[in-house]
Short mmCIF file of C-alpha atoms in Angstrom, two decimals:
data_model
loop_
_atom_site.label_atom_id
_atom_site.label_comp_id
_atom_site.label_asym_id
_atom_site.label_seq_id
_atom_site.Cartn_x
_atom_site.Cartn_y
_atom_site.Cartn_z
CA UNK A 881 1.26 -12.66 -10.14
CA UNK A 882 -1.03 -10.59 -12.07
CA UNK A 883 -2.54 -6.73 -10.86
CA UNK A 884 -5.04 -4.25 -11.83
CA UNK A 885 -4.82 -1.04 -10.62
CA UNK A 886 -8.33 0.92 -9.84
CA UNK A 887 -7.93 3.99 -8.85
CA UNK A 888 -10.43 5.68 -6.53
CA UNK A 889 -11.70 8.26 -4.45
CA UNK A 890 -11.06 12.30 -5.55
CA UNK A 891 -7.89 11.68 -4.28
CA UNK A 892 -6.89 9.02 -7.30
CA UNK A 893 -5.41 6.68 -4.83
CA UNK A 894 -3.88 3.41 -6.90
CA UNK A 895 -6.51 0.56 -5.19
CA UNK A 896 -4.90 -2.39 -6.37
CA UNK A 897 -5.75 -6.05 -6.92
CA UNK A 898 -3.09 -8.61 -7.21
CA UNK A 899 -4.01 -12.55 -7.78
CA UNK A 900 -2.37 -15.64 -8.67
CA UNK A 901 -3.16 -16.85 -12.12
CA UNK A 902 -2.87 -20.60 -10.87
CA UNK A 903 -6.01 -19.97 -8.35
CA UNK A 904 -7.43 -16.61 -9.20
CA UNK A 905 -7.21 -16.12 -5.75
CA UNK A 906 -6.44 -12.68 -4.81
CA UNK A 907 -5.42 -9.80 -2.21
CA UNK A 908 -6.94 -6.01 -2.46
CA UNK A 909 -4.35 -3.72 -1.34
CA UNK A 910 -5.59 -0.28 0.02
CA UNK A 911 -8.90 0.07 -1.08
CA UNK A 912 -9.87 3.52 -0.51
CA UNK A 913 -13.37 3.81 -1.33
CA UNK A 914 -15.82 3.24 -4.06
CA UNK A 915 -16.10 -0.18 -2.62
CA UNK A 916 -18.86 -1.11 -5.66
CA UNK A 917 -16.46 -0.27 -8.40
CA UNK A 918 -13.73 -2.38 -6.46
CA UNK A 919 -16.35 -5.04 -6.03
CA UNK A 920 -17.06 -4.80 -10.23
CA UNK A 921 -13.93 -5.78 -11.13
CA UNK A 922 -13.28 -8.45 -8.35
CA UNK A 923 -16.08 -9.97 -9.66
CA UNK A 924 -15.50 -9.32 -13.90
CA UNK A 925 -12.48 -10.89 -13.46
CA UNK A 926 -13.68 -13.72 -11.70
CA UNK A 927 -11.92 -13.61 -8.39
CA UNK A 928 -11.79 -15.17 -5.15
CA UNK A 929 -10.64 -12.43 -2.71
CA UNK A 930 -8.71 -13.97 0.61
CA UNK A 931 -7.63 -10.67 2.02
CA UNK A 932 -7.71 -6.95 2.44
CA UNK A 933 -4.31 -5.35 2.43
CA UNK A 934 -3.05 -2.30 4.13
CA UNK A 935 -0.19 -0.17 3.75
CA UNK A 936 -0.80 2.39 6.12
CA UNK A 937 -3.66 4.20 7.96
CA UNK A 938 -4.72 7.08 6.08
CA UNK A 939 -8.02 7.93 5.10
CA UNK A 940 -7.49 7.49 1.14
CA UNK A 941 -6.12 4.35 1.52
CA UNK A 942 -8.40 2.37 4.27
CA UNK A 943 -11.65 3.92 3.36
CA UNK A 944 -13.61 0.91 1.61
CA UNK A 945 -11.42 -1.86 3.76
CA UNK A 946 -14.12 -2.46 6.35
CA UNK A 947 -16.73 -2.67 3.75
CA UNK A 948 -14.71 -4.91 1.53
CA UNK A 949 -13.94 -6.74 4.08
CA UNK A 950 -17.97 -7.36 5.06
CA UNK A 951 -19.05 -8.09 1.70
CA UNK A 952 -16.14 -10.83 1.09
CA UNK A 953 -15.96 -12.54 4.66
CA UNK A 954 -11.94 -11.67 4.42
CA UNK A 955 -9.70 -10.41 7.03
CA UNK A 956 -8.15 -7.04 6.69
CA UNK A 957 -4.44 -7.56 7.61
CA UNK A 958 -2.02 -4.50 8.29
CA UNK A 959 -0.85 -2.09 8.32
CA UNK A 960 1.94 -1.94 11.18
CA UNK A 961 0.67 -1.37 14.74
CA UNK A 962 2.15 2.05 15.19
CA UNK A 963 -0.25 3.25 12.41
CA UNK A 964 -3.58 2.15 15.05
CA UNK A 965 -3.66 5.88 16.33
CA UNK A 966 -4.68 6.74 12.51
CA UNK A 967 -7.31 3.90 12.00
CA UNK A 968 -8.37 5.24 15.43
CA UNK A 969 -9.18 8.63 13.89
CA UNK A 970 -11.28 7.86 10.72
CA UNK A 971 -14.33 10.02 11.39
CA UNK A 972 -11.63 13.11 12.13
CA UNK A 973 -10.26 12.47 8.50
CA UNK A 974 -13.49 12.26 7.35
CA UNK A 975 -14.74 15.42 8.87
CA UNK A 976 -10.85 17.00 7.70
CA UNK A 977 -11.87 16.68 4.19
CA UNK A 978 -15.95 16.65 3.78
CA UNK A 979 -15.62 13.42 2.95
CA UNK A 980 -18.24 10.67 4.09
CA UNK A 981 -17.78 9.06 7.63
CA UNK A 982 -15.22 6.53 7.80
CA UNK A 983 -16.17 4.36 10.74
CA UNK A 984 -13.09 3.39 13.04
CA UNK A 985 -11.79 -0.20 13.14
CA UNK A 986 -8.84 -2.28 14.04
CA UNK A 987 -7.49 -5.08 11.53
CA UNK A 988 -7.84 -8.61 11.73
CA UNK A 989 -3.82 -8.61 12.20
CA UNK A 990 -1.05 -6.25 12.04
CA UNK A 991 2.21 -6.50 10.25
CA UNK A 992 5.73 -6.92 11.13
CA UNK A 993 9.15 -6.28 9.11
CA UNK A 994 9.72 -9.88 7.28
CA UNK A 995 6.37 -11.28 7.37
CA UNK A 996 4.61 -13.35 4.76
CA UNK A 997 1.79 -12.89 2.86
CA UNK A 998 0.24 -15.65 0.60
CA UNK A 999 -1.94 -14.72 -2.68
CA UNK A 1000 -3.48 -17.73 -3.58
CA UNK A 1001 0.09 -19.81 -4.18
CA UNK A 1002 2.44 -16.36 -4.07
CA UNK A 1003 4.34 -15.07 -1.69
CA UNK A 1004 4.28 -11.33 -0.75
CA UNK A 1005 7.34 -10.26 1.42
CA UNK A 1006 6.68 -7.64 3.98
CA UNK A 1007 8.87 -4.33 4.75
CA UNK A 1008 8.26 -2.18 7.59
CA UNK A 1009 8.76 1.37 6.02
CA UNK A 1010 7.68 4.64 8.21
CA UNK A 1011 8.44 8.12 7.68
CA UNK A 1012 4.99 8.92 5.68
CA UNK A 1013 3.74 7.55 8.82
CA UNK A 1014 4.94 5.44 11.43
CA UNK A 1015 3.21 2.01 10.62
CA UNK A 1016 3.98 2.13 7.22
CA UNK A 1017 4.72 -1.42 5.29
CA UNK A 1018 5.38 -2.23 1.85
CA UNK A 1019 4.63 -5.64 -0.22
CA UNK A 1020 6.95 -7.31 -2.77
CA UNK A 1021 6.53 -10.32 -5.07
CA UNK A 1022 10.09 -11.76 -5.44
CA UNK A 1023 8.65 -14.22 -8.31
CA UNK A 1024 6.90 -10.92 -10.43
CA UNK A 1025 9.52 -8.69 -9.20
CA UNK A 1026 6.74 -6.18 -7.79
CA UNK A 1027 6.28 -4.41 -4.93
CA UNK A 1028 3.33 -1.89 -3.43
CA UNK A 1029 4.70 0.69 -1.93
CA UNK A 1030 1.75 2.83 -0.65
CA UNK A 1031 3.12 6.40 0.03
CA UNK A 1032 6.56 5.96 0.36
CA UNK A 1033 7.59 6.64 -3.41
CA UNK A 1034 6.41 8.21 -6.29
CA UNK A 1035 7.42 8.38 -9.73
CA UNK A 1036 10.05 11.48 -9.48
CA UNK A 1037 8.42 11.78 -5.69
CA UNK A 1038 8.06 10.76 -2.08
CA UNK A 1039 5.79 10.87 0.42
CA UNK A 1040 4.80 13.43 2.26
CA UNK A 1041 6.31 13.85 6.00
CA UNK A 1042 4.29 16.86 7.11
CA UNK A 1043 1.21 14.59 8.65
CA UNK A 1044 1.02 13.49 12.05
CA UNK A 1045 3.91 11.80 13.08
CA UNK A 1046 5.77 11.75 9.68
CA UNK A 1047 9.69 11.61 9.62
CA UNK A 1048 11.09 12.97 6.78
CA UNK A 1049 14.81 10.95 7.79
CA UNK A 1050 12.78 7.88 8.73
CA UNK A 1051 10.89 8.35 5.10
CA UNK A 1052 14.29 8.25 3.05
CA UNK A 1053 15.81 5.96 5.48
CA UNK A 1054 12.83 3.54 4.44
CA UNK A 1055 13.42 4.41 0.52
CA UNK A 1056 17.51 3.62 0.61
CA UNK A 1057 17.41 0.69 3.45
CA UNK A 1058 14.35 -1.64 2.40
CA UNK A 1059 13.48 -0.68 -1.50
CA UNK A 1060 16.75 -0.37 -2.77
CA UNK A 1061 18.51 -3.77 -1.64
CA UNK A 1062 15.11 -5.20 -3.48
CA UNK A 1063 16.73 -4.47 -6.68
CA UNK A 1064 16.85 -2.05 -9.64
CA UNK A 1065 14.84 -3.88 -12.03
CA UNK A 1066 12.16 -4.16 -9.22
CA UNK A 1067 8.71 -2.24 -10.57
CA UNK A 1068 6.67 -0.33 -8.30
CA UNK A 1069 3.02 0.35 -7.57
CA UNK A 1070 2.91 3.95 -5.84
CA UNK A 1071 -0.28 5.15 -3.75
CA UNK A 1072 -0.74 7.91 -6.64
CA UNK A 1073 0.12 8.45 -10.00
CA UNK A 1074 2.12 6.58 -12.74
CA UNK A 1075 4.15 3.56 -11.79
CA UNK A 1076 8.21 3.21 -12.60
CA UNK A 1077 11.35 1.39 -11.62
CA UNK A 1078 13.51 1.31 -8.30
CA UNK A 1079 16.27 1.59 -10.96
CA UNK A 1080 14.51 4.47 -12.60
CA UNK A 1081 13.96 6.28 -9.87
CA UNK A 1082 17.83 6.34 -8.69
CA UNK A 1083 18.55 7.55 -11.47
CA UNK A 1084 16.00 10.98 -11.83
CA UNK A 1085 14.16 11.03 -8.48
CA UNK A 1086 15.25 14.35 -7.27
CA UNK A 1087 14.90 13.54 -3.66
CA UNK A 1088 16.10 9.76 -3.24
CA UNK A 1089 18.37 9.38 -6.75
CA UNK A 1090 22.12 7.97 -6.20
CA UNK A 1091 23.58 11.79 -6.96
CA UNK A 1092 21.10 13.42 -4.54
CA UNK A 1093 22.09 11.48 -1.96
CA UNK A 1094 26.12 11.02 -1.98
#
């Protein structure tokens, strides 16, 4: 499986297109706005797009889905039904930080823990993880050894848990129970910033590494 990361919005949220080389069919996972920049390179890189993933319901991350969604006939699928009270609120996140109105909607489907999501001819494995918020998921390719973690973990970080109906235990709960058994060598595409290891980060993370935690 192949990605591109695009980041977006003042926020720099990681927008991120993964696609199968085979079929150059492909997923969008969060996009958070500047939906004609994400459009660009869907297009450049001559891709179909099937879907419009979502790991979670905040503002930076869901912005651009309904547009995206429009423009490309796709279904927007996720994030986990306990995160509907957020998509709910769009035009009060909007309003929160002057940002322009993000109309309220409901996805095609919502996610469970252990679903399946198919790129094209991959296989994305899906991992219910709240504690940044409640309806939190995560994606992982087994074959590319990838996973899309949204705001769970950052390089030498994790999320934050001080938003409406964050859980700092559920958060590092999520990080130990569902990343970790994924495996070490696992790489990671965070919501912000640089990406890194699973492996890395129990080593240095000084919230979630091995030492922190015993």
């Amino acid at each position: 499986m192949k990605y591109k990361i695009i980041p977006v919005t003042p926020f720099q949220q990681n927008c991120t297109l993964l696609w199968c080389e085979e079929t150059n069919k492909a997923a969008i996972v969060d996009p958070g706005g500047e939906a004609t920049l994400l459009m660009r390179a869907i297009d450049s890189l001559g891709l179909t797009l099937e879907q419009v993933l979502l790991t979670h319901g905040h503002l930076d991350h869901v912005g651009a889905a309904k547009e995206m969604a429009e423009r490309y006939n796709v279904p927007i699928v996720g994030p986990h039904k306990d995160d509907a009270f957020l998509l709910e609120s769009l035009a009060e996140q909007s309003a929160r930080f002057g940002l322009e109105n993000c109309t309220p909607f409901t996805p095609d489907s919502w996610l469970e823990e252990g679903d399946e999501v198919s790129v094209g001819n991959e296989m994305l494995f899906v991992r219910h993880t709240p504690g940044h918020t409640p309806g939190h998921v995560i994606f992982f390719s087994e074959s590319s050894r990838l996973a899309s973690v949204g705001d769970v973990l950052f390089a030498g970080g994790i999320g934050r848990t001080d938003f409406p109906r964050g859980n700092y235990t559920d958060l590092i709960n999520s990080i130990r129970e569902k990343l970790w058994p994924l495996g070490n060598d696992v790489q990671f595409i965070p919501g912000h910033g640089p990406m890194s290891t699973f492996g890395d980060e129990r080593l240095t993370n000084p919230f979630v590494a091995d030492s922190a935690v015993r």
